Amino acid sequence: MGKALMIGLLLGGLVLAGCITPVSPARQVWCDHNQARRPSARVVAAMSRPELDEVNAYNGKGARWCGWRP
């Protein structure tokens, strides 16, 4: 009985670990309609600090919300 309980607890923990928090519909729409901004090195060199900050904030939001990778 003890081994069966331990296996059940282990498998239950694995199932819970694989759960994903549901994404809000608004967030999903944003992810479906946007993509990462990847300007070339030449464009980055010409951008102002506020423009760079905006692109970085936008890409950061996409990384958090949509799982974008650098």
Short mmCIF file of N, CA and C in Angstrom, two decimals:
data_model
loop_
_atom_site.label_atom_id
_atom_site.label_comp_id
_atom_site.label_asym_id
_atom_site.label_seq_id
_atom_site.Cartn_x
_atom_site.Cartn_y
_atom_site.Cartn_z
N MET A 1 0.82 -1.19 0.00
CA MET A 1 0.00 0.00 0.00
C MET A 1 0.86 1.25 0.00
N GLY A 2 1.96 1.25 0.74
CA GLY A 2 2.84 2.41 0.84
C GLY A 2 3.49 2.76 -0.49
N LYS A 3 3.94 1.73 -1.22
CA LYS A 3 4.58 1.98 -2.52
C LYS A 3 3.57 2.54 -3.52
N ALA A 4 2.36 2.02 -3.51
CA ALA A 4 1.33 2.51 -4.43
C ALA A 4 1.01 3.97 -4.15
N LEU A 5 0.96 4.32 -2.87
CA LEU A 5 0.68 5.71 -2.49
C LEU A 5 1.82 6.62 -2.95
N MET A 6 3.05 6.20 -2.76
CA MET A 6 4.20 7.01 -3.17
C MET A 6 4.22 7.20 -4.68
N ILE A 7 3.94 6.14 -5.43
CA ILE A 7 3.92 6.25 -6.89
C ILE A 7 2.80 7.18 -7.32
N GLY A 8 1.63 7.07 -6.68
CA GLY A 8 0.51 7.95 -7.00
C GLY A 8 0.84 9.40 -6.73
N LEU A 9 1.49 9.67 -5.60
CA LEU A 9 1.89 11.05 -5.28
C LEU A 9 2.92 11.57 -6.27
N LEU A 10 3.86 10.72 -6.65
CA LEU A 10 4.88 11.12 -7.61
C LEU A 10 4.26 11.44 -8.96
N LEU A 11 3.39 10.57 -9.44
CA LEU A 11 2.74 10.81 -10.73
C LEU A 11 1.82 12.03 -10.67
N GLY A 12 1.14 12.22 -9.57
CA GLY A 12 0.29 13.40 -9.41
C GLY A 12 1.11 14.67 -9.45
N GLY A 13 2.29 14.66 -8.84
CA GLY A 13 3.17 15.83 -8.87
C GLY A 13 3.67 16.11 -10.27
N LEU A 14 3.94 15.07 -11.03
CA LEU A 14 4.39 15.26 -12.41
C LEU A 14 3.29 15.88 -13.26
N VAL A 15 2.06 15.46 -13.03
CA VAL A 15 0.95 16.02 -13.79
C VAL A 15 0.76 17.49 -13.44
N LEU A 16 0.82 17.82 -12.15
CA LEU A 16 0.68 19.21 -11.73
C LEU A 16 1.80 20.08 -12.26
N ALA A 17 3.01 19.52 -12.32
CA ALA A 17 4.14 20.29 -12.81
C ALA A 17 3.98 20.64 -14.29
N GLY A 18 3.24 19.85 -15.02
CA GLY A 18 3.05 20.10 -16.44
C GLY A 18 1.90 21.03 -16.76
N CYS A 19 1.15 21.46 -15.74
CA CYS A 19 0.01 22.34 -15.97
C CYS A 19 0.51 23.73 -16.38
N ILE A 20 -0.25 24.34 -17.26
CA ILE A 20 0.08 25.68 -17.72
C ILE A 20 -1.09 26.59 -17.34
N THR A 21 -0.75 27.77 -16.81
CA THR A 21 -1.79 28.73 -16.47
C THR A 21 -2.47 29.20 -17.74
N PRO A 22 -3.79 29.23 -17.76
CA PRO A 22 -4.49 29.68 -18.97
C PRO A 22 -4.14 31.12 -19.30
N VAL A 23 -4.06 31.41 -20.58
CA VAL A 23 -3.73 32.75 -21.05
C VAL A 23 -5.03 33.51 -21.28
N SER A 24 -5.05 34.78 -20.87
CA SER A 24 -6.25 35.58 -21.08
C SER A 24 -6.49 35.76 -22.58
N PRO A 25 -7.74 35.92 -22.99
CA PRO A 25 -8.03 36.11 -24.42
C PRO A 25 -7.32 37.35 -24.99
N ALA A 26 -7.27 38.44 -24.23
CA ALA A 26 -6.61 39.66 -24.73
C ALA A 26 -5.12 39.41 -24.96
N ARG A 27 -4.50 38.69 -24.06
CA ARG A 27 -3.08 38.38 -24.20
C ARG A 27 -2.85 37.50 -25.42
N GLN A 28 -3.73 36.52 -25.62
CA GLN A 28 -3.59 35.62 -26.77
C GLN A 28 -3.75 36.38 -28.08
N VAL A 29 -4.68 37.32 -28.13
CA VAL A 29 -4.86 38.13 -29.33
C VAL A 29 -3.60 38.94 -29.60
N TRP A 30 -3.03 39.53 -28.54
CA TRP A 30 -1.80 40.32 -28.70
C TRP A 30 -0.68 39.44 -29.27
N CYS A 31 -0.54 38.25 -28.73
CA CYS A 31 0.51 37.33 -29.19
C CYS A 31 0.27 36.88 -30.64
N ASP A 32 -0.99 36.68 -30.99
CA ASP A 32 -1.32 36.24 -32.35
C ASP A 32 -1.06 37.32 -33.39
N HIS A 33 -1.13 38.58 -32.99
CA HIS A 33 -1.02 39.68 -33.96
C HIS A 33 0.30 40.43 -33.90
N ASN A 34 1.22 40.00 -33.09
CA ASN A 34 2.51 40.69 -32.98
C ASN A 34 3.64 39.69 -33.10
N GLN A 35 4.80 40.19 -33.45
CA GLN A 35 6.00 39.36 -33.51
C GLN A 35 7.19 40.20 -33.03
N ALA A 36 8.27 39.53 -32.69
CA ALA A 36 9.45 40.21 -32.16
C ALA A 36 10.01 41.20 -33.18
N ARG A 37 10.51 42.30 -32.68
CA ARG A 37 11.18 43.29 -33.52
C ARG A 37 12.67 43.00 -33.46
N ARG A 38 13.26 42.74 -34.60
CA ARG A 38 14.68 42.41 -34.70
C ARG A 38 15.35 43.32 -35.73
N PRO A 39 15.61 44.59 -35.34
CA PRO A 39 16.25 45.51 -36.30
C PRO A 39 17.70 45.10 -36.55
N SER A 40 18.20 45.46 -37.72
CA SER A 40 19.58 45.16 -38.07
C SER A 40 20.53 45.99 -37.22
N ALA A 41 21.80 45.63 -37.22
CA ALA A 41 22.81 46.36 -36.45
C ALA A 41 22.90 47.81 -36.92
N ARG A 42 22.75 48.04 -38.20
CA ARG A 42 22.80 49.39 -38.75
C ARG A 42 21.63 50.24 -38.22
N VAL A 43 20.46 49.65 -38.18
CA VAL A 43 19.28 50.37 -37.67
C VAL A 43 19.44 50.64 -36.18
N VAL A 44 19.92 49.65 -35.43
CA VAL A 44 20.13 49.83 -33.99
C VAL A 44 21.12 50.96 -33.73
N ALA A 45 22.18 51.03 -34.52
CA ALA A 45 23.18 52.08 -34.35
C ALA A 45 22.59 53.47 -34.57
N ALA A 46 21.56 53.58 -35.41
CA ALA A 46 20.95 54.87 -35.72
C ALA A 46 19.80 55.23 -34.77
N MET A 47 19.37 54.30 -33.94
CA MET A 47 18.22 54.54 -33.07
C MET A 47 18.62 55.38 -31.86
N SER A 48 17.67 56.18 -31.39
CA SER A 48 17.88 56.97 -30.18
C SER A 48 17.66 56.07 -28.96
N ARG A 49 18.09 56.52 -27.80
CA ARG A 49 17.92 55.75 -26.57
C ARG A 49 16.44 55.45 -26.30
N PRO A 50 15.52 56.42 -26.43
CA PRO A 50 14.10 56.10 -26.21
C PRO A 50 13.57 55.05 -27.20
N GLU A 51 14.03 55.10 -28.43
CA GLU A 51 13.60 54.09 -29.41
C GLU A 51 14.11 52.71 -29.03
N LEU A 52 15.35 52.62 -28.58
CA LEU A 52 15.91 51.33 -28.14
C LEU A 52 15.15 50.81 -26.93
N ASP A 53 14.85 51.71 -25.99
CA ASP A 53 14.10 51.30 -24.80
C ASP A 53 12.72 50.77 -25.17
N GLU A 54 12.07 51.40 -26.14
CA GLU A 54 10.74 50.97 -26.57
C GLU A 54 10.80 49.58 -27.21
N VAL A 55 11.78 49.35 -28.08
CA VAL A 55 11.93 48.04 -28.72
C VAL A 55 12.24 46.98 -27.68
N ASN A 56 13.10 47.29 -26.73
CA ASN A 56 13.44 46.33 -25.68
C ASN A 56 12.24 46.02 -24.79
N ALA A 57 11.44 47.04 -24.46
CA ALA A 57 10.24 46.82 -23.65
C ALA A 57 9.23 45.96 -24.41
N TYR A 58 9.05 46.25 -25.69
CA TYR A 58 8.12 45.49 -26.54
C TYR A 58 8.56 44.03 -26.62
N ASN A 59 9.84 43.78 -26.89
CA ASN A 59 10.34 42.41 -26.98
C ASN A 59 10.29 41.72 -25.63
N GLY A 60 10.51 42.45 -24.54
CA GLY A 60 10.39 41.87 -23.20
C GLY A 60 8.97 41.42 -22.90
N LYS A 61 8.00 42.24 -23.30
CA LYS A 61 6.59 41.88 -23.12
C LYS A 61 6.28 40.61 -23.92
N GLY A 62 6.77 40.54 -25.16
CA GLY A 62 6.55 39.35 -25.97
C GLY A 62 7.21 38.11 -25.37
N ALA A 63 8.37 38.29 -24.76
CA ALA A 63 9.05 37.15 -24.11
C ALA A 63 8.24 36.66 -22.92
N ARG A 64 7.71 37.58 -22.12
CA ARG A 64 6.93 37.19 -20.95
C ARG A 64 5.57 36.62 -21.34
N TRP A 65 4.88 37.27 -22.24
CA TRP A 65 3.52 36.88 -22.58
C TRP A 65 3.45 35.74 -23.58
N CYS A 66 4.34 35.73 -24.55
CA CYS A 66 4.21 34.81 -25.68
C CYS A 66 5.32 33.77 -25.77
N GLY A 67 6.35 33.91 -24.94
CA GLY A 67 7.45 32.96 -24.96
C GLY A 67 8.45 33.19 -26.07
N TRP A 68 8.52 34.44 -26.59
CA TRP A 68 9.50 34.74 -27.63
C TRP A 68 10.89 34.51 -27.09
N ARG A 69 11.77 34.05 -27.94
CA ARG A 69 13.19 33.83 -27.58
C ARG A 69 14.06 34.85 -28.28
N PRO A 70 15.16 35.24 -27.63
CA PRO A 70 16.07 36.21 -28.27
C PRO A 70 16.71 35.67 -29.54
#
